[in-house]
């Protein structure tokens, strides 16, 4: 790994540090604010569990961010993360509990705008939707849990000291759970933009456990979060625990549990699978904001208690911060990318080439799109998305949906199933049938990803996506991940860390 | 998983310590209640037979109870603060224990007064003195129950609190009646003043119990909000 890679990763570490200083403080904020847990204890537990959560189950939400915008050059990842980190740092200085999630989404959209990459509106709407649902859900859970806890305390009548000891233990356990969920959910914010551009390679520990490049990235990011927690989160913890509303220790516990549950719901792949297999609606795995969750939870408790103790002007400031954060991050990212590209001559995105070949036209036609308006572009190659989109926009007779379809199928990837590359296939990653199917195609070249995917699907049942119903959601997602892995490993251009 | 287990294991002795501290608070309240009973008995004995050996024995019982209660109280307070227990209500608990302790001191002080000054209580006042001591001790009994409820069952505090007020009023009535009777009698002024000071010794106990109840009412409101 060269020094440049380390330099670019540094902004991810800065973002991790901001997340530790700001978001992680939310987990133990109420506990430390009510003096039930000492800061040192909170910091240690928080750091350890953030690392565990990030490395063990950090994958789920990262995928969603990758879909929002595949930042495909390290320079771009650097600036997206830096813009987000700076926005969070700035807002923290201004005393507002903001969220890394919002900042990084702002940063990615800034990159999308700069590189003229299509922002996946479906994913963006999902993410924005969770920003509204997350605090509401946290408020609802907190309100119910608070009622239940108060009732339980009334019935069981524990001794004052016993209740205190239980609350303390409960705060530690809930905080550990919250930190784990935070790591699992929010590590995507810190390192998600680096995943498509990861400089690491997979390796095996003791020949047994595969330590994937993503997990290595996440470990480094999580360590940065830990440093943020230990060095800078104290003041934020006290503010979170006391500024919005004075909380009793029991209410503090309720807030931590509600916050942790919400983060867990939005990060757990296991839960998603379980829901899907039972035909229930699934919860999108989206990096949500711990600040929003905890503010929602505190608000829920406040409303149950009659709403008198809530400081509404503080809440207003927090709400304004939530709107401003993604805007600031997006703006910084856009401006920063301009400088990085034009002043420092760094590659901030790789132009994705497009080609309108016969193959593409046939494929698009199969999707029910009329290809007649594309006649003029047939056979032409375009150096970048910007150029291609410009040409498409000039055509009449193509609606937005058809244009999006053409963009998807015309994207060039230039894949080469190099027989030499088969040695690196991980039997844990792919099953035997899948490997055999790949082997039958060895030596062939594909211009488009979808072409390779379809060729594989023809070779083996195990490469076929299942019909898009809820039960198959996680299966398809897993398969898509394997396809992405194949695309990454058999990209024709292996120079640079990027092959997405 | 390991750190979780570790933190849980770290908390097992915490529960043991908690149990021990609960017991210490209960023991402190027991001492106060016992001191009240001994006080009532001591006053009865004094009224019947003066500062007899049996009276001195009760006095020494109250003495012992007072000093061991002091010891318990200091231990409890130190633990509450060194282990940062009940951060929200430890100040209140501290205030409660110290005020209860001052009730104990009043019991002890009054009995020492009887022992040292051996007031001569004429036959006609003895009944009222006994009633006065009774009401004062009843008030203290009720505040002990209210304090236990504060720790164990916050909603029951009110059940005991109103009794404290009731006994304090009763004690006031008896003490006023007694003082009027003393000063209307044919005794010397010095004797009258001497007797009055003992009426006040005992009445102070009931007054102090009421003061504690007033504070406890506030602590209770703070905990239920």
XYZ file of C-alpha atoms in Angstrom, chain B residues 21-22 25 27 34 36 49 58 63-64 68 70 77 86 110-111 113 144-145 153 164 185 205 210 213 217:
26
model
C -26.307 -1.513 51.818
C -30.057 -2.164 51.771
C -30.335 1.165 55.835
C -30.747 -1.743 60.333
C -36.028 0.414 68.891
C -38.260 4.963 70.329
C -40.137 4.706 90.074
C -32.993 1.706 79.241
C -27.084 5.197 74.139
C -25.863 2.056 72.455
C -24.402 2.169 66.454
C -24.366 6.858 63.927
C -23.211 7.880 53.411
C -28.311 6.727 43.268
C -34.095 13.768 76.945
C -33.244 10.573 78.808
C -31.833 14.973 81.216
C -39.675 5.196 60.299
C -42.406 3.425 58.302
C -42.483 1.365 47.915
C -46.747 11.801 61.611
C -50.150 24.889 89.949
C -39.107 14.771 69.395
C -42.720 16.302 61.604
C -41.802 14.185 57.304
C -42.642 14.665 51.281
